[in-house]
């Protein structure tokens, strides 16, 4: 599709602040002048401010791993879209499968979070994907369509253009099992088709669709070579600088 690959690392609940800062510094040094790719990292909330300072001027963007759907209020322990924006985020993961499955987040809550993120100019990385059961029962497309429809309900065309969609089959996250490039591309095509039907071809083509699920240096090239895969969302392999850099390198050479 002629887009620069967009590679994002999701650190989840890993690393110390010192390790994260060191990682961000080295990442910036290694990517200096590398214009053929876009890169981002999603550190834990409490690292955001420090890492944002390190990333300044590097061209590497920073995302939060979550936000609440409300901008402020009595939500003990939660973090708002404005807070992560103030800490330097341009992006935010919304609807990650760990949030859906471990913390019971449902489509309507995810939809509200996407709207809130957009309202403060944070770009959502909207995660969707089927479980192993759903795939085995032949319900992958049904599930993905339902997540898209519910997650994007009431969001207008202009806002949809701001989104990144991450297709992350739940059975491939943190399991070492990657969807084959063909399996991933088939679902990506389906997502692109959905966006075309709902918002038109131009918007559908401009939306980045990332693949996520046990991405590693060894499978990056094949995945990114797929026509409908515009980028990658990387979990486990993004917390080691060496493997994240190898993924970025492999995605840059096409
Ligand atoms: C993720 O957390 O979004 C993810 C894809 O994890 P992993 O790469 O470890 O499967």
JSON list of N, CA, C and O in Angstrom, two decimals, residues 208-248:
[
{"chain": "A", "resi": 208, "resn": "UNK", "atom": "N", "xyz": [-3.93, 2.63, 9.03]},
{"chain": "A", "resi": 208, "resn": "UNK", "atom": "CA", "xyz": [-2.89, 1.64, 9.25]},
{"chain": "A", "resi": 208, "resn": "UNK", "atom": "C", "xyz": [-3.50, 0.41, 9.92]},
{"chain": "A", "resi": 208, "resn": "UNK", "atom": "O", "xyz": [-4.19, 0.53, 10.92]},
{"chain": "A", "resi": 209, "resn": "UNK", "atom": "N", "xyz": [-3.20, -0.77, 9.38]},
{"chain": "A", "resi": 209, "resn": "UNK", "atom": "CA", "xyz": [-3.63, -2.00, 10.03]},
{"chain": "A", "resi": 209, "resn": "UNK", "atom": "C", "xyz": [-2.37, -2.79, 10.40]},
{"chain": "A", "resi": 209, "resn": "UNK", "atom": "O", "xyz": [-1.63, -3.25, 9.53]},
{"chain": "A", "resi": 210, "resn": "UNK", "atom": "N", "xyz": [-2.13, -2.89, 11.72]},
{"chain": "A", "resi": 210, "resn": "UNK", "atom": "CA", "xyz": [-0.96, -3.62, 12.20]},
{"chain": "A", "resi": 210, "resn": "UNK", "atom": "C", "xyz": [-1.33, -5.06, 12.52]},
{"chain": "A", "resi": 210, "resn": "UNK", "atom": "O", "xyz": [-2.47, -5.34, 12.89]},
{"chain": "A", "resi": 211, "resn": "UNK", "atom": "N", "xyz": [-0.34, -5.94, 12.44]},
{"chain": "A", "resi": 211, "resn": "UNK", "atom": "CA", "xyz": [-0.51, -7.31, 12.95]},
{"chain": "A", "resi": 211, "resn": "UNK", "atom": "C", "xyz": [0.22, -7.42, 14.28]},
{"chain": "A", "resi": 211, "resn": "UNK", "atom": "O", "xyz": [1.31, -6.85, 14.44]},
{"chain": "A", "resi": 212, "resn": "UNK", "atom": "N", "xyz": [-0.36, -8.13, 15.22]},
{"chain": "A", "resi": 212, "resn": "UNK", "atom": "CA", "xyz": [0.32, -8.42, 16.48]},
{"chain": "A", "resi": 212, "resn": "UNK", "atom": "C", "xyz": [0.05, -9.84, 16.92]},
{"chain": "A", "resi": 212, "resn": "UNK", "atom": "O", "xyz": [-1.05, -10.37, 16.71]},
{"chain": "A", "resi": 213, "resn": "UNK", "atom": "N", "xyz": [1.05, -10.47, 17.53]},
{"chain": "A", "resi": 213, "resn": "UNK", "atom": "CA", "xyz": [0.90, -11.85, 18.02]},
{"chain": "A", "resi": 213, "resn": "UNK", "atom": "C", "xyz": [2.18, -12.61, 17.76]},
{"chain": "A", "resi": 213, "resn": "UNK", "atom": "O", "xyz": [2.40, -13.10, 16.65]},
{"chain": "A", "resi": 214, "resn": "UNK", "atom": "N", "xyz": [3.04, -12.66, 18.81]},
{"chain": "A", "resi": 214, "resn": "UNK", "atom": "CA", "xyz": [4.32, -13.38, 18.71]},
{"chain": "A", "resi": 214, "resn": "UNK", "atom": "C", "xyz": [5.17, -12.96, 17.51]},
{"chain": "A", "resi": 214, "resn": "UNK", "atom": "O", "xyz": [5.79, -13.80, 16.85]},
{"chain": "A", "resi": 215, "resn": "UNK", "atom": "N", "xyz": [5.19, -11.66, 17.24]},
{"chain": "A", "resi": 215, "resn": "UNK", "atom": "CA", "xyz": [6.10, -11.15, 16.21]},
{"chain": "A", "resi": 215, "resn": "UNK", "atom": "C", "xyz": [7.52, -11.26, 16.76]},
{"chain": "A", "resi": 215, "resn": "UNK", "atom": "O", "xyz": [7.77, -10.94, 17.92]},
{"chain": "A", "resi": 216, "resn": "UNK", "atom": "N", "xyz": [8.43, -11.73, 15.94]},
{"chain": "A", "resi": 216, "resn": "UNK", "atom": "CA", "xyz": [9.84, -11.83, 16.33]},
{"chain": "A", "resi": 216, "resn": "UNK", "atom": "C", "xyz": [10.70, -11.50, 15.11]},
{"chain": "A", "resi": 216, "resn": "UNK", "atom": "O", "xyz": [10.16, -11.43, 13.99]},
{"chain": "A", "resi": 217, "resn": "UNK", "atom": "N", "xyz": [12.00, -11.33, 15.31]},
{"chain": "A", "resi": 217, "resn": "UNK", "atom": "CA", "xyz": [12.85, -10.98, 14.17]},
{"chain": "A", "resi": 217, "resn": "UNK", "atom": "C", "xyz": [12.70, -11.96, 13.00]},
{"chain": "A", "resi": 217, "resn": "UNK", "atom": "O", "xyz": [12.69, -11.58, 11.84]},
{"chain": "A", "resi": 218, "resn": "UNK", "atom": "N", "xyz": [12.54, -13.26, 13.35]},
{"chain": "A", "resi": 218, "resn": "UNK", "atom": "CA", "xyz": [12.52, -14.29, 12.30]},
{"chain": "A", "resi": 218, "resn": "UNK", "atom": "C", "xyz": [11.25, -14.26, 11.44]},
{"chain": "A", "resi": 218, "resn": "UNK", "atom": "O", "xyz": [11.26, -14.77, 10.32]},
{"chain": "A", "resi": 219, "resn": "UNK", "atom": "N", "xyz": [10.14, -13.75, 11.96]},
{"chain": "A", "resi": 219, "resn": "UNK", "atom": "CA", "xyz": [8.93, -13.78, 11.12]},
{"chain": "A", "resi": 219, "resn": "UNK", "atom": "C", "xyz": [8.52, -12.39, 10.59]},
{"chain": "A", "resi": 219, "resn": "UNK", "atom": "O", "xyz": [7.52, -12.25, 9.90]},
{"chain": "A", "resi": 220, "resn": "UNK", "atom": "N", "xyz": [9.30, -11.38, 10.93]},
{"chain": "A", "resi": 220, "resn": "UNK", "atom": "CA", "xyz": [8.91, -10.01, 10.57]},
{"chain": "A", "resi": 220, "resn": "UNK", "atom": "C", "xyz": [8.82, -9.79, 9.06]},
{"chain": "A", "resi": 220, "resn": "UNK", "atom": "O", "xyz": [7.86, -9.23, 8.56]},
{"chain": "A", "resi": 221, "resn": "UNK", "atom": "N", "xyz": [9.86, -10.25, 8.37]},
{"chain": "A", "resi": 221, "resn": "UNK", "atom": "CA", "xyz": [9.95, -9.95, 6.94]},
{"chain": "A", "resi": 221, "resn": "UNK", "atom": "C", "xyz": [8.74, -10.47, 6.17]},
{"chain": "A", "resi": 221, "resn": "UNK", "atom": "O", "xyz": [8.14, -9.76, 5.36]},
{"chain": "A", "resi": 222, "resn": "UNK", "atom": "N", "xyz": [8.41, -11.71, 6.47]},
{"chain": "A", "resi": 222, "resn": "UNK", "atom": "CA", "xyz": [7.28, -12.35, 5.77]},
{"chain": "A", "resi": 222, "resn": "UNK", "atom": "C", "xyz": [5.96, -11.66, 6.10]},
{"chain": "A", "resi": 222, "resn": "UNK", "atom": "O", "xyz": [5.09, -11.52, 5.25]},
{"chain": "A", "resi": 223, "resn": "UNK", "atom": "N", "xyz": [5.81, -11.28, 7.36]},
{"chain": "A", "resi": 223, "resn": "UNK", "atom": "CA", "xyz": [4.55, -10.62, 7.76]},
{"chain": "A", "resi": 223, "resn": "UNK", "atom": "C", "xyz": [4.42, -9.26, 7.09]},
{"chain": "A", "resi": 223, "resn": "UNK", "atom": "O", "xyz": [3.39, -8.94, 6.48]},
{"chain": "A", "resi": 224, "resn": "UNK", "atom": "N", "xyz": [5.47, -8.48, 7.16]},
{"chain": "A", "resi": 224, "resn": "UNK", "atom": "CA", "xyz": [5.40, -7.11, 6.65]},
{"chain": "A", "resi": 224, "resn": "UNK", "atom": "C", "xyz": [5.32, -7.08, 5.12]},
{"chain": "A", "resi": 224, "resn": "UNK", "atom": "O", "xyz": [4.87, -6.10, 4.53]},
{"chain": "A", "resi": 225, "resn": "UNK", "atom": "N", "xyz": [5.72, -8.18, 4.50]},
{"chain": "A", "resi": 225, "resn": "UNK", "atom": "CA", "xyz": [5.67, -8.24, 3.03]},
{"chain": "A", "resi": 225, "resn": "UNK", "atom": "C", "xyz": [4.22, -8.42, 2.52]},
{"chain": "A", "resi": 225, "resn": "UNK", "atom": "O", "xyz": [3.94, -8.24, 1.34]},
{"chain": "A", "resi": 226, "resn": "UNK", "atom": "N", "xyz": [3.32, -8.76, 3.43]},
{"chain": "A", "resi": 226, "resn": "UNK", "atom": "CA", "xyz": [1.92, -8.98, 3.01]},
{"chain": "A", "resi": 226, "resn": "UNK", "atom": "C", "xyz": [1.28, -7.66, 2.59]},
{"chain": "A", "resi": 226, "resn": "UNK", "atom": "O", "xyz": [1.51, -6.63, 3.22]},
{"chain": "A", "resi": 227, "resn": "UNK", "atom": "N", "xyz": [0.45, -7.73, 1.57]},
{"chain": "A", "resi": 227, "resn": "UNK", "atom": "CA", "xyz": [-0.09, -6.50, 0.98]},
{"chain": "A", "resi": 227, "resn": "UNK", "atom": "C", "xyz": [-0.90, -5.66, 1.95]},
{"chain": "A", "resi": 227, "resn": "UNK", "atom": "O", "xyz": [-0.92, -4.44, 1.85]},
{"chain": "A", "resi": 228, "resn": "UNK", "atom": "N", "xyz": [-1.57, -6.32, 2.91]},
{"chain": "A", "resi": 228, "resn": "UNK", "atom": "CA", "xyz": [-2.48, -5.57, 3.78]},
{"chain": "A", "resi": 228, "resn": "UNK", "atom": "C", "xyz": [-1.92, -5.32, 5.17]},
{"chain": "A", "resi": 228, "resn": "UNK", "atom": "O", "xyz": [-2.61, -4.81, 6.05]},
{"chain": "A", "resi": 229, "resn": "UNK", "atom": "N", "xyz": [-0.68, -5.72, 5.41]},
{"chain": "A", "resi": 229, "resn": "UNK", "atom": "CA", "xyz": [-0.07, -5.51, 6.74]},
{"chain": "A", "resi": 229, "resn": "UNK", "atom": "C", "xyz": [0.80, -4.26, 6.69]},
{"chain": "A", "resi": 229, "resn": "UNK", "atom": "O", "xyz": [1.82, -4.22, 6.03]},
{"chain": "A", "resi": 230, "resn": "UNK", "atom": "N", "xyz": [0.34, -3.23, 7.40]},
{"chain": "A", "resi": 230, "resn": "UNK", "atom": "CA", "xyz": [1.02, -1.92, 7.34]},
{"chain": "A", "resi": 230, "resn": "UNK", "atom": "C", "xyz": [2.00, -1.71, 8.49]},
{"chain": "A", "resi": 230, "resn": "UNK", "atom": "O", "xyz": [2.69, -0.69, 8.53]},
{"chain": "A", "resi": 231, "resn": "UNK", "atom": "N", "xyz": [1.99, -2.61, 9.44]},
{"chain": "A", "resi": 231, "resn": "UNK", "atom": "CA", "xyz": [2.87, -2.43, 10.58]},
{"chain": "A", "resi": 231, "resn": "UNK", "atom": "C", "xyz": [2.69, -3.57, 11.56]},
{"chain": "A", "resi": 231, "resn": "UNK", "atom": "O", "xyz": [1.92, -4.50, 11.31]},
{"chain": "A", "resi": 232, "resn": "UNK", "atom": "N", "xyz": [3.39, -3.49, 12.68]},
{"chain": "A", "resi": 232, "resn": "UNK", "atom": "CA", "xyz": [3.38, -4.58, 13.65]},
{"chain": "A", "resi": 232, "resn": "UNK", "atom": "C", "xyz": [3.25, -4.03, 15.07]},
{"chain": "A", "resi": 232, "resn": "UNK", "atom": "O", "xyz": [3.84, -2.98, 15.38]},
{"chain": "A", "resi": 233, "resn": "UNK", "atom": "N", "xyz": [2.49, -4.73, 15.89]},
{"chain": "A", "resi": 233, "resn": "UNK", "atom": "CA", "xyz": [2.42, -4.42, 17.31]},
{"chain": "A", "resi": 233, "resn": "UNK", "atom": "C", "xyz": [3.13, -5.57, 18.02]},
{"chain": "A", "resi": 233, "resn": "UNK", "atom": "O", "xyz": [2.74, -6.72, 17.89]},
{"chain": "A", "resi": 234, "resn": "UNK", "atom": "N", "xyz": [4.21, -5.22, 18.72]},
{"chain": "A", "resi": 234, "resn": "UNK", "atom": "CA", "xyz": [5.11, -6.24, 19.24]},
{"chain": "A", "resi": 234, "resn": "UNK", "atom": "C", "xyz": [5.09, -6.22, 20.77]},
{"chain": "A", "resi": 234, "resn": "UNK", "atom": "O", "xyz": [5.30, -5.16, 21.37]},
{"chain": "A", "resi": 235, "resn": "UNK", "atom": "N", "xyz": [4.85, -7.35, 21.39]},
{"chain": "A", "resi": 235, "resn": "UNK", "atom": "CA", "xyz": [4.86, -7.42, 22.85]},
{"chain": "A", "resi": 235, "resn": "UNK", "atom": "C", "xyz": [6.21, -7.92, 23.35]},
{"chain": "A", "resi": 235, "resn": "UNK", "atom": "O", "xyz": [7.17, -7.16, 23.47]},
{"chain": "A", "resi": 236, "resn": "UNK", "atom": "N", "xyz": [6.28, -9.21, 23.61]},
{"chain": "A", "resi": 236, "resn": "UNK", "atom": "CA", "xyz": [7.47, -9.81, 24.23]},
{"chain": "A", "resi": 236, "resn": "UNK", "atom": "C", "xyz": [8.79, -9.42, 23.58]},
{"chain": "A", "resi": 236, "resn": "UNK", "atom": "O", "xyz": [9.76, -9.12, 24.28]},
{"chain": "A", "resi": 237, "resn": "UNK", "atom": "N", "xyz": [8.83, -9.40, 22.27]},
{"chain": "A", "resi": 237, "resn": "UNK", "atom": "CA", "xyz": [10.09, -9.11, 21.57]},
{"chain": "A", "resi": 237, "resn": "UNK", "atom": "C", "xyz": [10.42, -7.62, 21.56]},
{"chain": "A", "resi": 237, "resn": "UNK", "atom": "O", "xyz": [11.46, -7.23, 21.02]},
{"chain": "A", "resi": 238, "resn": "UNK", "atom": "N", "xyz": [9.56, -6.80, 22.16]},
{"chain": "A", "resi": 238, "resn": "UNK", "atom": "CA", "xyz": [9.84, -5.35, 22.17]},
{"chain": "A", "resi": 238, "resn": "UNK", "atom": "C", "xyz": [10.51, -4.91, 23.46]},
{"chain": "A", "resi": 238, "resn": "UNK", "atom": "O", "xyz": [10.89, -3.75, 23.60]},
{"chain": "A", "resi": 239, "resn": "UNK", "atom": "N", "xyz": [10.67, -5.82, 24.42]},
{"chain": "A", "resi": 239, "resn": "UNK", "atom": "CA", "xyz": [11.30, -5.38, 25.68]},
{"chain": "A", "resi": 239, "resn": "UNK", "atom": "C", "xyz": [12.79, -5.69, 25.70]},
{"chain": "A", "resi": 239, "resn": "UNK", "atom": "O", "xyz": [13.48, -5.36, 26.66]},
{"chain": "A", "resi": 240, "resn": "UNK", "atom": "N", "xyz": [13.26, -6.33, 24.64]},
{"chain": "A", "resi": 240, "resn": "UNK", "atom": "CA", "xyz": [14.72, -6.51, 24.51]},
{"chain": "A", "resi": 240, "resn": "UNK", "atom": "C", "xyz": [15.14, -5.67, 23.33]},
{"chain": "A", "resi": 240, "resn": "UNK", "atom": "O", "xyz": [14.65, -5.85, 22.21]},
{"chain": "A", "resi": 241, "resn": "UNK", "atom": "N", "xyz": [16.05, -4.74, 23.59]},
{"chain": "A", "resi": 241, "resn": "UNK", "atom": "CA", "xyz": [16.44, -3.80, 22.54]},
{"chain": "A", "resi": 241, "resn": "UNK", "atom": "C", "xyz": [16.92, -4.53, 21.29]},
{"chain": "A", "resi": 241, "resn": "UNK", "atom": "O", "xyz": [16.54, -4.19, 20.17]},
{"chain": "A", "resi": 242, "resn": "UNK", "atom": "N", "xyz": [17.72, -5.57, 21.50]},
{"chain": "A", "resi": 242, "resn": "UNK", "atom": "CA", "xyz": [18.31, -6.26, 20.36]},
{"chain": "A", "resi": 242, "resn": "UNK", "atom": "C", "xyz": [17.23, -6.84, 19.44]},
{"chain": "A", "resi": 242, "resn": "UNK", "atom": "O", "xyz": [17.27, -6.68, 18.22]},
{"chain": "A", "resi": 243, "resn": "UNK", "atom": "N", "xyz": [16.25, -7.51, 20.03]},
{"chain": "A", "resi": 243, "resn": "UNK", "atom": "CA", "xyz": [15.24, -8.13, 19.17]},
{"chain": "A", "resi": 243, "resn": "UNK", "atom": "C", "xyz": [14.32, -7.07, 18.55]},
{"chain": "A", "resi": 243, "resn": "UNK", "atom": "O", "xyz": [13.92, -7.18, 17.40]},
{"chain": "A", "resi": 244, "resn": "UNK", "atom": "N", "xyz": [14.04, -5.99, 19.30]},
{"chain": "A", "resi": 244, "resn": "UNK", "atom": "CA", "xyz": [13.18, -4.94, 18.73]},
{"chain": "A", "resi": 244, "resn": "UNK", "atom": "C", "xyz": [13.89, -4.28, 17.55]},
{"chain": "A", "resi": 244, "resn": "UNK", "atom": "O", "xyz": [13.28, -4.04, 16.51]},
{"chain": "A", "resi": 245, "resn": "UNK", "atom": "N", "xyz": [15.19, -4.04, 17.71]},
{"chain": "A", "resi": 245, "resn": "UNK", "atom": "CA", "xyz": [15.95, -3.43, 16.60]},
{"chain": "A", "resi": 245, "resn": "UNK", "atom": "C", "xyz": [15.99, -4.36, 15.39]},
{"chain": "A", "resi": 245, "resn": "UNK", "atom": "O", "xyz": [15.90, -3.90, 14.24]},
{"chain": "A", "resi": 246, "resn": "UNK", "atom": "N", "xyz": [16.13, -5.64, 15.64]},
{"chain": "A", "resi": 246, "resn": "UNK", "atom": "CA", "xyz": [16.15, -6.61, 14.52]},
{"chain": "A", "resi": 246, "resn": "UNK", "atom": "C", "xyz": [14.81, -6.59, 13.79]},
{"chain": "A", "resi": 246, "resn": "UNK", "atom": "O", "xyz": [14.75, -6.70, 12.57]},
{"chain": "A", "resi": 247, "resn": "UNK", "atom": "N", "xyz": [13.72, -6.48, 14.55]},
{"chain": "A", "resi": 247, "resn": "UNK", "atom": "CA", "xyz": [12.38, -6.42, 13.94]},
{"chain": "A", "resi": 247, "resn": "UNK", "atom": "C", "xyz": [12.27, -5.16, 13.08]},
{"chain": "A", "resi": 247, "resn": "UNK", "atom": "O", "xyz": [11.81, -5.19, 11.94]},
{"chain": "A", "resi": 248, "resn": "UNK", "atom": "N", "xyz": [12.73, -4.05, 13.63]},
{"chain": "A", "resi": 248, "resn": "UNK", "atom": "CA", "xyz": [12.66, -2.79, 12.90]},
{"chain": "A", "resi": 248, "resn": "UNK", "atom": "C", "xyz": [13.49, -2.87, 11.62]},
{"chain": "A", "resi": 248, "resn": "UNK", "atom": "O", "xyz": [13.05, -2.46, 10.54]}
]
